[in-house]
Short mmCIF file of C-alpha atoms in Angstrom, two decimals:
data_model
loop_
_atom_site.label_atom_id
_atom_site.label_comp_id
_atom_site.label_asym_id
_atom_site.label_seq_id
_atom_site.Cartn_x
_atom_site.Cartn_y
_atom_site.Cartn_z
CA MET A 1 0.02 -0.46 0.22
CA HIS A 2 1.44 3.03 -1.08
CA PRO A 3 2.24 5.11 2.19
CA LEU A 4 -0.46 8.35 0.81
CA ASP A 5 -2.54 5.61 0.52
CA GLU A 6 -1.93 4.21 4.09
CA ALA A 7 -2.16 7.68 5.33
CA ILE A 8 -5.71 9.08 4.43
CA ASP A 9 -6.86 5.24 5.64
CA LEU A 10 -9.27 6.54 8.08
CA LYS A 11 -11.48 4.67 9.92
CA PRO A 12 -14.65 5.54 10.18
CA GLY A 13 -16.59 5.62 13.97
CA ALA A 14 -20.05 8.10 15.16
CA PRO A 15 -21.99 9.39 12.43
CA ASN A 16 -19.52 11.93 10.78
CA THR A 17 -17.03 11.24 12.53
CA PHE A 18 -12.64 9.38 11.22
CA THR A 19 -10.36 8.36 12.65
CA GLY A 20 -6.77 8.89 11.33
CA ALA A 21 -3.02 9.45 12.34
CA PRO A 22 0.16 11.19 11.13
CA HIS A 23 2.73 9.01 8.52
CA PRO A 24 5.70 8.90 9.35
CA ALA A 25 6.63 9.01 5.22
CA TYR A 26 4.96 12.09 5.55
CA ALA A 27 7.22 13.71 9.31
CA ASN A 28 8.35 17.14 8.92
CA MET A 29 10.18 19.70 11.10
CA VAL A 30 7.27 19.66 13.51
CA GLY A 31 3.93 17.67 12.77
CA PRO A 32 3.64 15.60 9.18
CA PHE A 33 3.37 17.71 6.44
CA GLY A 34 0.95 20.29 6.70
CA GLY A 35 -0.51 18.35 2.72
CA THR A 36 -0.72 15.13 4.20
CA THR A 37 -3.15 16.51 6.62
CA ALA A 38 -5.15 19.10 4.00
CA ALA A 39 -5.54 15.52 2.70
CA GLN A 40 -6.52 13.82 5.02
CA LEU A 41 -8.98 15.85 6.27
CA LEU A 42 -10.69 16.53 2.43
CA GLN A 43 -10.55 12.65 2.63
CA ALA A 44 -12.94 12.65 6.03
CA ALA A 45 -15.31 14.46 3.67
CA TRP A 46 -14.35 11.80 -0.15
CA LEU A 47 -15.55 8.86 2.99
CA HIS A 48 -18.61 10.44 4.31
CA PRO A 49 -21.94 8.45 3.07
CA GLU A 50 -23.20 11.65 2.24
CA ARG A 51 -21.01 13.05 -0.23
CA LEU A 52 -22.28 15.03 -3.15
CA GLY A 53 -19.86 14.62 -6.09
CA GLU A 54 -16.26 15.40 -6.00
CA PRO A 55 -13.98 18.17 -4.58
CA VAL A 56 -13.87 21.82 -6.07
CA ALA A 57 -12.96 24.10 -3.50
CA LEU A 58 -11.01 23.53 0.00
CA THR A 59 -9.68 25.27 2.47
CA VAL A 60 -7.82 24.13 5.45
CA ASN A 61 -6.51 26.29 8.65
CA PHE A 62 -4.21 25.41 10.81
CA ALA A 63 -4.14 25.96 14.01
CA ALA A 64 -2.10 24.51 15.46
CA PRO A 65 1.29 21.34 15.44
CA VAL A 66 -0.70 18.03 15.31
CA ALA A 67 1.20 15.09 17.38
CA GLU A 68 2.26 11.73 16.93
CA ASP A 69 -1.23 10.24 18.06
CA GLU A 70 -4.86 9.81 16.73
CA ILE A 71 -6.64 12.39 15.46
CA LEU A 72 -9.97 12.63 15.09
CA PHE A 73 -11.76 14.22 12.49
CA LEU A 74 -15.62 16.10 11.87
CA ALA A 75 -17.25 15.99 8.94
CA ARG A 76 -19.97 18.15 8.54
CA PRO A 77 -22.17 18.34 4.78
CA ALA A 78 -24.08 21.24 6.29
CA ARG A 79 -25.90 22.50 3.28
CA THR A 80 -26.59 19.23 0.15
CA ASN A 81 -27.91 21.01 -2.54
CA ARG A 82 -28.93 19.57 -6.60
CA SER A 83 -25.58 20.09 -7.19
CA THR A 84 -23.04 20.89 -4.60
CA GLN A 85 -21.94 20.26 -1.28
CA HIS A 86 -21.15 22.22 1.24
CA TRP A 87 -18.79 21.02 4.28
CA VAL A 88 -17.14 21.50 7.14
CA ILE A 89 -14.59 19.57 8.98
CA GLU A 90 -11.97 19.47 11.19
CA ALA A 91 -9.40 17.17 13.31
CA GLN A 92 -9.28 17.12 16.66
CA GLN A 93 -6.06 15.74 19.02
CA SER A 94 -7.46 14.84 22.70
CA GLY A 95 -9.94 17.34 22.77
CA ASP A 96 -8.37 19.78 20.63
CA THR A 97 -9.17 21.83 17.23
CA VAL A 98 -5.42 21.28 15.44
CA ALA A 99 -7.41 22.29 12.29
CA THR A 100 -10.34 23.24 10.82
CA ALA A 101 -11.26 23.00 7.40
CA THR A 102 -13.88 24.21 4.22
CA ALA A 103 -14.63 22.38 1.39
CA VAL A 104 -17.15 22.88 -1.40
CA PHE A 105 -18.24 19.57 -3.59
CA ALA A 106 -20.05 19.86 -7.02
CA LEU A 107 -21.67 17.75 -9.59
CA ARG A 108 -19.70 18.99 -12.92
CA ARG A 109 -22.00 19.17 -16.47
CA GLU A 110 -19.77 20.02 -19.71
CA THR A 111 -19.96 23.80 -20.34
CA TRP A 112 -17.86 26.07 -22.83
CA SER A 113 -13.93 25.93 -21.12
CA ALA A 114 -10.95 28.37 -22.10
CA THR A 115 -7.37 28.19 -19.75
CA GLU A 116 -6.58 32.16 -19.25
CA ALA A 117 -3.50 30.81 -17.43
CA VAL A 118 -0.44 29.81 -19.67
CA MET A 119 2.12 26.83 -18.27
CA PRO A 120 5.37 27.92 -18.83
CA SER A 121 6.57 26.32 -22.29
CA ASN A 122 9.82 25.24 -23.58
CA LEU A 123 9.95 23.27 -20.56
CA PRO A 124 13.04 19.94 -20.10
CA ASP A 125 11.51 17.11 -19.98
CA PRO A 126 11.79 15.31 -15.72
CA ALA A 127 13.61 11.96 -17.74
CA SER A 128 16.03 15.17 -18.29
CA LEU A 129 16.26 17.30 -15.01
CA ALA A 130 18.43 15.88 -12.06
CA ARG A 131 16.16 14.50 -8.73
CA MET A 132 16.70 16.86 -5.96
CA PRO A 133 18.13 15.92 -3.55
CA SER A 134 16.34 15.59 -0.61
CA PRO A 135 16.48 19.05 2.09
CA GLY A 136 18.21 17.47 5.36
CA PRO A 137 16.68 15.16 7.78
CA ILE A 138 13.17 15.82 6.88
CA ARG A 139 10.98 13.14 5.53
CA TRP A 140 8.24 14.48 3.69
CA PRO A 141 10.34 15.35 0.45
CA GLN A 142 11.27 12.11 0.01
CA SER A 143 8.35 11.31 -1.22
CA TYR A 144 8.04 13.50 -3.37
CA ASP A 145 10.13 13.01 -7.19
CA MET A 146 11.29 16.60 -7.50
CA ARG A 147 12.83 17.48 -10.82
CA PHE A 148 13.83 21.55 -10.23
CA ILE A 149 12.94 23.63 -13.76
CA GLU A 150 14.13 27.19 -11.88
CA GLY A 151 13.73 28.13 -8.28
CA PRO A 152 15.10 25.21 -6.22
CA PHE A 153 15.22 24.07 -2.48
CA PRO A 154 18.64 26.87 -1.44
CA GLU A 155 21.83 24.43 -1.15
CA THR A 156 23.02 26.97 0.82
CA PHE A 157 21.14 29.52 3.25
CA ASP A 158 23.39 32.23 1.73
CA GLU A 159 21.22 35.89 2.59
CA GLN A 160 21.84 36.55 -0.02
CA GLU A 161 18.39 37.83 -0.70
CA GLN A 162 17.07 37.12 -3.98
CA ASP A 163 14.93 39.44 -6.38
CA HIS A 164 11.95 36.99 -7.04
CA SER A 165 10.87 33.48 -5.24
CA ARG A 166 9.13 32.33 -8.46
CA SER A 167 9.29 27.64 -8.34
CA CYS A 168 8.89 26.02 -11.83
CA VAL A 169 8.78 21.63 -10.39
CA TRP A 170 8.31 18.72 -12.29
CA VAL A 171 7.08 16.69 -9.90
CA ARG A 172 5.05 14.03 -8.35
CA ASP A 173 4.18 11.07 -5.21
CA GLU A 174 7.50 8.67 -5.13
CA PRO A 175 7.00 5.87 -5.13
CA GLU A 176 4.93 6.62 -7.75
CA ARG A 177 0.87 6.84 -7.23
CA PRO A 178 -2.11 8.05 -9.63
CA MET A 179 -3.50 10.98 -9.18
CA ASP A 180 -6.41 11.89 -6.85
CA PHE A 181 -7.81 14.74 -5.27
CA ALA A 182 -5.87 12.88 -2.07
CA SER A 183 -2.36 13.82 -4.27
CA LEU A 184 -3.74 17.18 -5.79
CA ALA A 185 -4.25 18.73 -2.84
CA ALA A 186 -1.45 16.91 -0.86
CA MET A 187 0.34 18.50 -3.41
CA CYS A 188 -0.73 21.74 -3.72
CA ASP A 189 1.03 22.10 -0.51
CA SER A 190 4.40 20.20 -1.23
CA PHE A 191 5.84 23.73 -2.69
CA PHE A 192 9.16 24.92 -0.18
CA PRO A 193 8.21 28.15 1.99
CA ARG A 194 8.76 31.42 -0.49
CA ILE A 195 10.55 33.00 1.84
CA TYR A 196 13.82 30.33 2.24
CA VAL A 197 13.83 30.99 -2.05
CA ARG A 198 13.57 34.86 -1.69
CA ARG A 199 16.13 35.22 1.42
CA ARG A 200 18.60 31.88 1.47
CA ARG A 201 17.78 32.57 5.39
CA ARG A 202 16.75 30.15 7.89
CA SER A 203 13.84 31.68 9.59
CA PRO A 204 10.24 29.72 11.59
CA ILE A 205 7.76 29.54 9.53
CA GLY A 206 4.17 27.95 9.17
CA THR A 207 1.11 27.21 7.01
CA VAL A 208 -1.51 28.28 8.57
CA SER A 209 -4.47 28.94 6.02
CA LEU A 210 -4.43 26.82 2.51
CA THR A 211 -6.93 27.06 -0.28
CA THR A 212 -6.70 25.11 -3.18
CA PHE A 213 -9.34 24.39 -6.33
CA PHE A 214 -9.55 21.69 -8.25
CA HIS A 215 -9.70 22.84 -11.56
CA ALA A 216 -9.86 18.49 -13.23
CA ASP A 217 -12.48 16.17 -11.71
CA SER A 218 -12.11 12.59 -11.96
CA ILE A 219 -11.23 12.28 -15.09
CA GLN A 220 -8.54 14.31 -16.61
CA LEU A 221 -6.57 12.73 -12.72
CA ALA A 222 -6.71 8.89 -14.23
CA GLN A 223 -5.70 10.71 -17.37
CA VAL A 224 -2.62 12.32 -15.47
CA GLY A 225 -1.92 8.55 -12.97
CA SER A 226 1.63 8.51 -12.53
CA GLN A 227 3.44 11.33 -14.77
CA HIS A 228 4.68 13.96 -13.10
CA VAL A 229 3.02 16.99 -13.08
CA LEU A 230 3.77 21.24 -13.85
CA GLY A 231 4.19 23.33 -10.29
CA VAL A 232 4.15 26.91 -10.16
CA ALA A 233 4.49 29.21 -7.18
CA LYS A 234 5.14 32.60 -6.47
CA ALA A 235 5.05 35.07 -3.75
CA LEU A 236 3.38 37.91 -4.12
CA ASN A 237 3.45 39.52 -0.01
CA PHE A 238 5.39 39.47 2.21
CA ARG A 239 5.07 41.49 5.55
CA HIS A 240 4.78 42.09 9.46
CA GLY A 241 5.16 38.14 9.58
CA TYR A 242 2.97 36.51 6.81
CA PHE A 243 4.18 35.99 3.34
CA ASP A 244 1.79 34.42 0.94
CA GLN A 245 2.26 32.16 -2.59
CA THR A 246 0.83 31.17 -4.69
CA GLY A 247 0.41 28.16 -7.11
CA GLU A 248 -0.70 26.69 -9.99
CA ILE A 249 -0.19 22.54 -10.61
CA TRP A 250 -0.75 21.26 -14.90
CA SER A 251 -0.44 18.30 -15.49
CA PRO A 252 2.04 17.70 -19.14
CA GLN A 253 -0.65 17.96 -21.69
CA GLY A 254 -1.20 21.89 -20.67
CA GLN A 255 -4.33 21.04 -18.31
CA LEU A 256 -4.39 23.21 -15.48
CA LEU A 257 -4.85 20.50 -12.42
CA ALA A 258 -5.53 23.28 -9.10
CA SER A 259 -4.59 26.41 -8.56
CA THR A 260 -3.24 26.95 -5.00
CA HIS A 261 -2.85 30.21 -2.40
CA GLN A 262 -1.64 29.32 1.15
CA LEU A 263 -0.71 32.77 3.51
CA VAL A 264 2.17 31.64 5.79
CA TYR A 265 3.94 32.77 9.03
CA PHE A 266 7.49 33.71 9.60
CA LYS A 267 9.48 35.09 12.03
CA ASP A 268 10.99 37.81 11.27
CA MET B 1 -24.79 55.99 9.14
CA HIS B 2 -22.93 54.44 5.78
CA PRO B 3 -25.52 51.86 4.66
CA LEU B 4 -21.63 49.62 5.44
CA ASP B 5 -21.64 49.89 8.92
CA GLU B 6 -25.69 49.68 8.46
CA ALA B 7 -24.70 45.59 7.08
CA ILE B 8 -22.05 44.98 9.83
CA ASP B 9 -24.40 46.57 12.92
CA LEU B 10 -24.66 42.54 14.28
CA LYS B 11 -26.64 42.23 17.31
CA PRO B 12 -25.04 40.02 19.67
CA GLY B 13 -26.94 37.66 20.95
CA ALA B 14 -26.11 34.06 23.25
CA PRO B 15 -22.90 33.67 23.75
CA ASN B 16 -21.14 32.95 19.95
CA THR B 17 -24.56 33.96 18.30
CA PHE B 18 -25.65 37.80 16.20
CA THR B 19 -28.54 38.13 14.87
CA GLY B 20 -28.38 40.56 11.65
CA ALA B 21 -30.39 41.17 8.10
CA PRO B 22 -29.28 41.73 4.12
CA HIS B 23 -29.06 45.31 3.90
CA PRO B 24 -30.76 46.93 0.67
CA ALA B 25 -27.89 49.13 0.10
CA TYR B 26 -25.93 45.31 -1.10
CA ALA B 27 -29.06 44.14 -3.26
CA ASN B 28 -27.49 41.35 -6.22
CA MET B 29 -29.71 39.50 -8.48
CA VAL B 30 -30.57 37.43 -6.07
CA GLY B 31 -30.22 38.20 -2.12
CA PRO B 32 -27.45 40.24 -0.82
CA PHE B 33 -23.61 40.40 -3.30
CA GLY B 34 -21.04 38.26 -1.55
CA GLY B 35 -18.65 40.90 -0.98
CA THR B 36 -21.05 42.52 1.70
CA THR B 37 -22.50 38.55 3.23
CA ALA B 38 -18.66 37.65 3.73
CA ALA B 39 -17.82 41.19 5.84
CA GLN B 40 -20.57 40.07 8.17
CA LEU B 41 -19.49 36.80 8.80
CA LEU B 42 -15.79 38.75 9.65
CA GLN B 43 -17.90 40.45 10.69
CA ALA B 44 -18.96 37.94 13.54
CA ALA B 45 -16.04 37.42 14.62
CA TRP B 46 -14.55 41.06 14.72
CA LEU B 47 -16.70 41.88 16.98
CA HIS B 48 -16.25 38.33 19.42
CA PRO B 49 -15.43 39.29 23.24
CA GLU B 50 -13.15 36.10 23.32
CA ARG B 51 -10.79 37.89 19.49
CA LEU B 52 -7.55 38.04 19.37
CA GLY B 53 -6.35 40.94 17.15
CA GLU B 54 -6.70 40.99 13.51
CA PRO B 55 -8.04 38.87 10.21
CA VAL B 56 -5.06 37.77 7.74
CA ALA B 57 -7.51 34.50 6.72
CA LEU B 58 -10.61 34.50 5.59
CA THR B 59 -12.18 31.79 3.67
CA VAL B 60 -16.49 32.51 2.98
CA ASN B 61 -18.66 29.35 0.97
CA PHE B 62 -21.72 30.59 -0.02
CA ALA B 63 -24.53 28.03 1.01
CA ALA B 64 -27.02 29.07 -0.38
CA PRO B 65 -28.86 32.23 -1.44
CA VAL B 66 -29.71 34.50 1.49
CA ALA B 67 -32.78 35.82 1.48
CA GLU B 68 -34.87 38.48 3.44
CA ASP B 69 -35.10 37.73 6.57
CA GLU B 70 -32.42 37.21 9.70
CA ILE B 71 -29.84 36.12 9.96
CA LEU B 72 -28.15 33.95 12.93
CA PHE B 73 -24.23 34.13 13.08
CA LEU B 74 -22.94 31.70 14.86
CA ALA B 75 -19.14 32.52 15.18
CA ARG B 76 -16.53 30.11 17.27
CA PRO B 77 -12.95 30.74 18.32
CA ALA B 78 -11.90 26.75 17.31
CA ARG B 79 -8.40 27.66 19.08
CA THR B 80 -7.06 29.97 20.07
CA ASN B 81 -3.00 30.43 19.96
CA ARG B 82 -0.18 32.98 22.08
CA SER B 83 -0.63 35.26 18.50
CA THR B 84 -3.35 33.25 15.90
CA GLN B 85 -7.00 32.26 17.11
CA HIS B 86 -8.88 30.34 14.49
CA TRP B 87 -11.96 30.59 13.72
CA VAL B 88 -15.65 28.17 12.60
CA ILE B 89 -17.79 30.31 10.74
CA GLU B 90 -21.51 30.15 9.90
CA ALA B 91 -24.96 31.76 8.71
CA GLN B 92 -27.39 30.20 9.31
CA GLN B 93 -32.19 31.61 8.05
CA SER B 94 -34.23 30.27 9.88
CA GLY B 95 -31.70 26.69 11.37
CA ASP B 96 -30.68 26.21 7.67
CA THR B 97 -27.34 26.96 6.65
CA VAL B 98 -26.38 30.24 3.57
CA ALA B 99 -22.99 30.42 4.60
CA THR B 100 -19.49 29.15 6.32
CA ALA B 101 -15.66 30.74 6.74
CA THR B 102 -12.83 30.53 8.17
CA ALA B 103 -10.80 33.26 9.62
CA VAL B 104 -7.31 33.15 10.98
CA PHE B 105 -6.92 35.82 12.94
CA ALA B 106 -3.39 37.27 13.95
CA LEU B 107 -1.02 40.10 16.88
CA ARG B 108 2.38 41.05 13.97
CA ARG B 109 5.02 42.13 14.92
CA GLU B 110 7.31 43.94 12.52
CA THR B 111 9.90 41.51 10.72
CA TRP B 112 11.55 42.10 6.80
CA SER B 113 8.68 42.85 4.54
CA ALA B 114 8.42 43.18 0.61
CA THR B 115 6.48 43.43 -2.02
CA GLU B 116 7.18 40.41 -4.69
CA ALA B 117 3.62 41.57 -7.24
CA VAL B 118 3.65 43.94 -9.22
CA MET B 119 1.25 46.88 -9.44
CA PRO B 120 0.46 48.35 -13.03
CA SER B 121 1.65 51.33 -13.24
CA ASN B 122 1.39 54.93 -15.40
CA LEU B 123 -2.57 54.80 -13.72
CA PRO B 124 -4.18 57.98 -15.01
CA ASP B 125 -5.57 58.74 -11.65
CA PRO B 126 -9.68 58.54 -10.58
CA ALA B 127 -10.46 61.79 -11.02
CA SER B 128 -9.68 62.21 -14.56
CA LEU B 129 -11.54 58.78 -15.14
CA ALA B 130 -15.24 58.79 -15.15
CA ARG B 131 -17.28 56.55 -12.95
CA MET B 132 -19.12 53.23 -14.35
CA PRO B 133 -22.56 53.55 -14.97
CA SER B 134 -24.88 50.98 -12.75
CA PRO B 135 -25.45 48.48 -14.91
CA GLY B 136 -28.49 47.48 -14.37
CA PRO B 137 -31.30 48.08 -12.05
CA ILE B 138 -28.93 46.16 -9.00
CA ARG B 139 -28.82 47.97 -6.47
CA TRP B 140 -24.72 46.99 -5.26
CA PRO B 141 -22.58 48.62 -7.44
CA GLN B 142 -24.40 51.66 -7.32
CA SER B 143 -22.64 51.50 -3.79
CA TYR B 144 -18.96 51.68 -5.30
CA ASP B 145 -17.54 54.45 -6.77
CA MET B 146 -15.39 52.05 -9.78
CA ARG B 147 -13.42 53.98 -12.23
CA PHE B 148 -12.63 51.36 -14.97
CA ILE B 149 -8.75 51.50 -16.63
CA GLU B 150 -9.69 48.31 -18.09
CA GLY B 151 -12.04 44.35 -18.88
CA PRO B 152 -15.83 47.00 -17.62
CA PHE B 153 -18.42 45.26 -17.03
CA PRO B 154 -19.15 44.88 -20.43
CA GLU B 155 -21.56 47.34 -22.00
CA THR B 156 -23.03 45.06 -24.28
CA PHE B 157 -23.56 41.16 -23.88
CA ASP B 158 -22.59 41.18 -28.08
CA GLU B 159 -20.92 37.14 -26.94
CA GLN B 160 -18.06 38.23 -28.95
CA GLU B 161 -15.68 36.52 -26.66
CA GLN B 162 -11.86 38.43 -26.22
CA ASP B 163 -8.76 36.88 -25.43
CA HIS B 164 -8.96 37.96 -21.26
CA SER B 165 -10.72 38.68 -18.70
CA ARG B 166 -8.02 41.05 -17.27
CA SER B 167 -9.78 44.40 -14.92
CA CYS B 168 -8.59 47.14 -13.67
CA VAL B 169 -10.27 49.47 -12.14
CA TRP B 170 -10.34 52.16 -8.97
CA VAL B 171 -13.21 51.42 -6.39
CA ARG B 172 -14.18 52.98 -3.27
CA ASP B 173 -17.27 52.62 -0.79
CA GLU B 174 -19.78 55.32 -1.56
CA PRO B 175 -20.48 56.38 0.37
CA GLU B 176 -17.27 57.64 1.01
CA ARG B 177 -15.95 55.52 4.63
CA PRO B 178 -12.86 55.24 5.44
CA MET B 179 -11.18 51.96 5.13
CA ASP B 180 -11.15 48.55 7.45
CA PHE B 181 -10.97 45.29 7.63
CA ALA B 182 -15.09 45.25 6.28
CA SER B 183 -14.75 47.56 4.20
CA LEU B 184 -11.66 45.54 1.77
CA ALA B 185 -13.30 41.47 2.59
CA ALA B 186 -16.62 43.56 0.40
CA MET B 187 -14.94 45.38 -2.16
CA CYS B 188 -12.76 42.49 -2.67
CA ASP B 189 -15.82 40.21 -3.64
CA SER B 190 -16.57 43.57 -5.58
CA PHE B 191 -14.75 42.36 -9.13
CA PHE B 192 -18.32 41.16 -11.50
CA PRO B 193 -17.46 37.91 -13.44
CA ARG B 194 -15.55 37.09 -15.76
CA ILE B 195 -17.15 35.38 -17.06
CA TYR B 196 -18.55 38.45 -17.88
CA VAL B 197 -15.44 40.05 -18.67
CA ARG B 198 -14.19 36.84 -20.44
CA ARG B 199 -17.87 35.86 -22.55
CA ARG B 200 -19.72 38.94 -22.93
CA ARG B 201 -22.60 36.26 -22.29
CA ARG B 202 -24.83 36.01 -20.24
CA SER B 203 -25.87 33.01 -17.57
CA PRO B 204 -25.88 32.47 -14.46
CA ILE B 205 -23.47 32.45 -11.77
CA GLY B 206 -22.96 32.16 -7.87
CA THR B 207 -19.84 32.77 -6.45
CA VAL B 208 -18.76 28.72 -4.45
CA SER B 209 -15.94 29.42 -1.80
CA LEU B 210 -13.35 32.81 -1.26
CA THR B 211 -10.93 33.81 0.24
CA THR B 212 -9.43 37.11 1.66
CA PHE B 213 -5.61 37.05 2.63
CA PHE B 214 -5.75 40.25 4.11
CA HIS B 215 -1.62 41.79 4.40
CA ALA B 216 -2.70 45.77 5.86
CA ASP B 217 -3.42 45.40 9.61
CA SER B 218 -5.89 47.85 10.57
CA ILE B 219 -2.33 51.25 10.59
CA GLN B 220 -2.59 51.06 7.18
CA LEU B 221 -6.35 50.41 5.82
CA ALA B 222 -6.12 53.70 8.93
CA GLN B 223 -2.90 55.34 5.36
CA VAL B 224 -6.05 54.40 3.08
CA GLY B 225 -8.28 56.89 4.20
CA SER B 226 -11.53 57.30 1.91
CA GLN B 227 -9.27 56.38 -1.48
CA HIS B 228 -9.77 54.78 -3.57
CA VAL B 229 -7.64 51.31 -3.91
CA LEU B 230 -6.85 49.87 -7.47
CA GLY B 231 -7.81 46.81 -7.09
CA VAL B 232 -7.24 44.29 -10.37
CA ALA B 233 -8.76 41.18 -10.95
CA LYS B 234 -8.03 37.89 -13.91
CA ALA B 235 -9.20 34.66 -14.15
CA LEU B 236 -7.32 31.57 -14.64
CA ASN B 237 -9.95 28.38 -16.10
CA PHE B 238 -12.40 28.37 -16.84
CA ARG B 239 -13.66 24.82 -16.96
CA HIS B 240 -17.32 21.96 -16.87
CA GLY B 241 -19.61 25.07 -14.90
CA TYR B 242 -16.91 26.59 -12.18
CA PHE B 243 -14.07 29.08 -12.93
CA ASP B 244 -11.72 30.68 -10.97
CA GLN B 245 -10.86 34.20 -10.08
CA THR B 246 -7.68 35.79 -8.48
CA GLY B 247 -7.06 39.62 -7.88
CA GLU B 248 -5.44 42.08 -5.33
CA ILE B 249 -6.11 44.84 -3.70
CA TRP B 250 -3.19 47.99 -3.86
CA SER B 251 -2.87 51.54 -2.00
CA PRO B 252 -3.17 54.22 -4.13
CA GLN B 253 0.63 54.40 -2.47
CA GLY B 254 1.56 50.84 -3.23
CA GLN B 255 1.55 48.61 -0.83
CA LEU B 256 -1.04 45.42 -1.35
CA LEU B 257 -3.29 45.27 0.91
CA ALA B 258 -5.24 42.79 -0.13
CA SER B 259 -5.13 39.59 -1.95
CA THR B 260 -8.15 37.82 -3.07
CA HIS B 261 -9.24 34.35 -5.08
CA GLN B 262 -13.13 32.96 -5.49
CA LEU B 263 -14.38 30.30 -7.50
CA VAL B 264 -17.90 30.91 -9.28
CA TYR B 265 -20.23 28.67 -10.76
CA PHE B 266 -21.41 28.90 -14.40
CA LYS B 267 -24.67 27.92 -15.96
CA ASP B 268 -22.94 28.09 -19.78
#
């Protein structure tokens, strides 16, 4: 079983509740990688017997470090309409809230469609690029195969401020795993903190809020399979302890699979 | 009293609850303008006796049309840390959920700061531009003074598809009102649907999820006062009934006050 599938293998409990735990393959500096927690929160709605359709929007707020202990997930369909469903989700440990989330699920229909964002072009193939070595002993980056075109995790924190924080990277689960909403939700948090790319300076950071819009449905995700997808990310603003980070995940065939936006605390 | 202040003048009830109502100055096609509802949801946390600091992130999910009737706001501080506070907020009418929200509040500190996004330059002064006439009988756009530089609400729905959906607009509350978090939260939803700009074709639409990151604190907002601020917006992707819309609000002095991202349903 793939580590991500183990991580999202939540056990149903009382109505609207599931239990799970952090997975060692996604361990971070303190607690688990937030992307995996986001995937678990989404999975609590996905597994719910009253689920309608597929996710189109997910917001996760990281309220406290998640301990290496059981997590209780509470997933409540707050409103179910004909073609949309609104979820309020919460993760608790020992009775305390460690994360909150909301999600919108929907039944999609064929409509006029168009992509206005522009995927970077003339990119080298993933196979022609070296896989990024894991930056230090942290476990979760080893659960991704990342091949950077621009803006990698700094090789050295030399405190040479860069003039931008843009990154462009081919990424896939490691080991390989067919793309689905759980892996896409997690991958949307796999961009390293923009402030590291920009400042090349160590500073404690922590995502406080992460929003992902899913532009793809499960059919499109199945077509991606276990290929690398392209991630692009940048920051818009750093100010007084918080910066934002905005990203896109593209299929190799040029379909925008997700757009994702997060707000991150930084210490100094 | 300014209409927006009337709209957010929520009355405290039982612990964690407030009541309010849609305001006629912000009436939309069906129910109220979502921006005002977002401001009300934020205000429920702002007015709460246990509030810590100021908002840094807000996500609102619009679950159902809001009726011209009393709204019950439930605002619960799910987690309060030393410098951050996580809110789960809900709006109900007659016992049914009409909107859900989460918010992160924080105490900010002075840190290294930088703006990476680029404000459009060489812009004409608001005073040199004509105020956009209200598009039809809908009331809420009349509560804003909008002066478009690019991408206005289409004068005619001639179904001539444009190659992009970008807008650039000077905007302020009408009548004038000093900027604060409530007006900024509302203004982040004041961009007209990108699909109208792109397709010049009428189609039923409705925002399902709206996320705003506040880059400014109350001191910076007070400095803006009642000046016009610059709004820029674009879409990244339209597909199978949903498109996203991403925007920035800039002070006239070039400070990024907020970045905002929404997912919008469209019928065809």
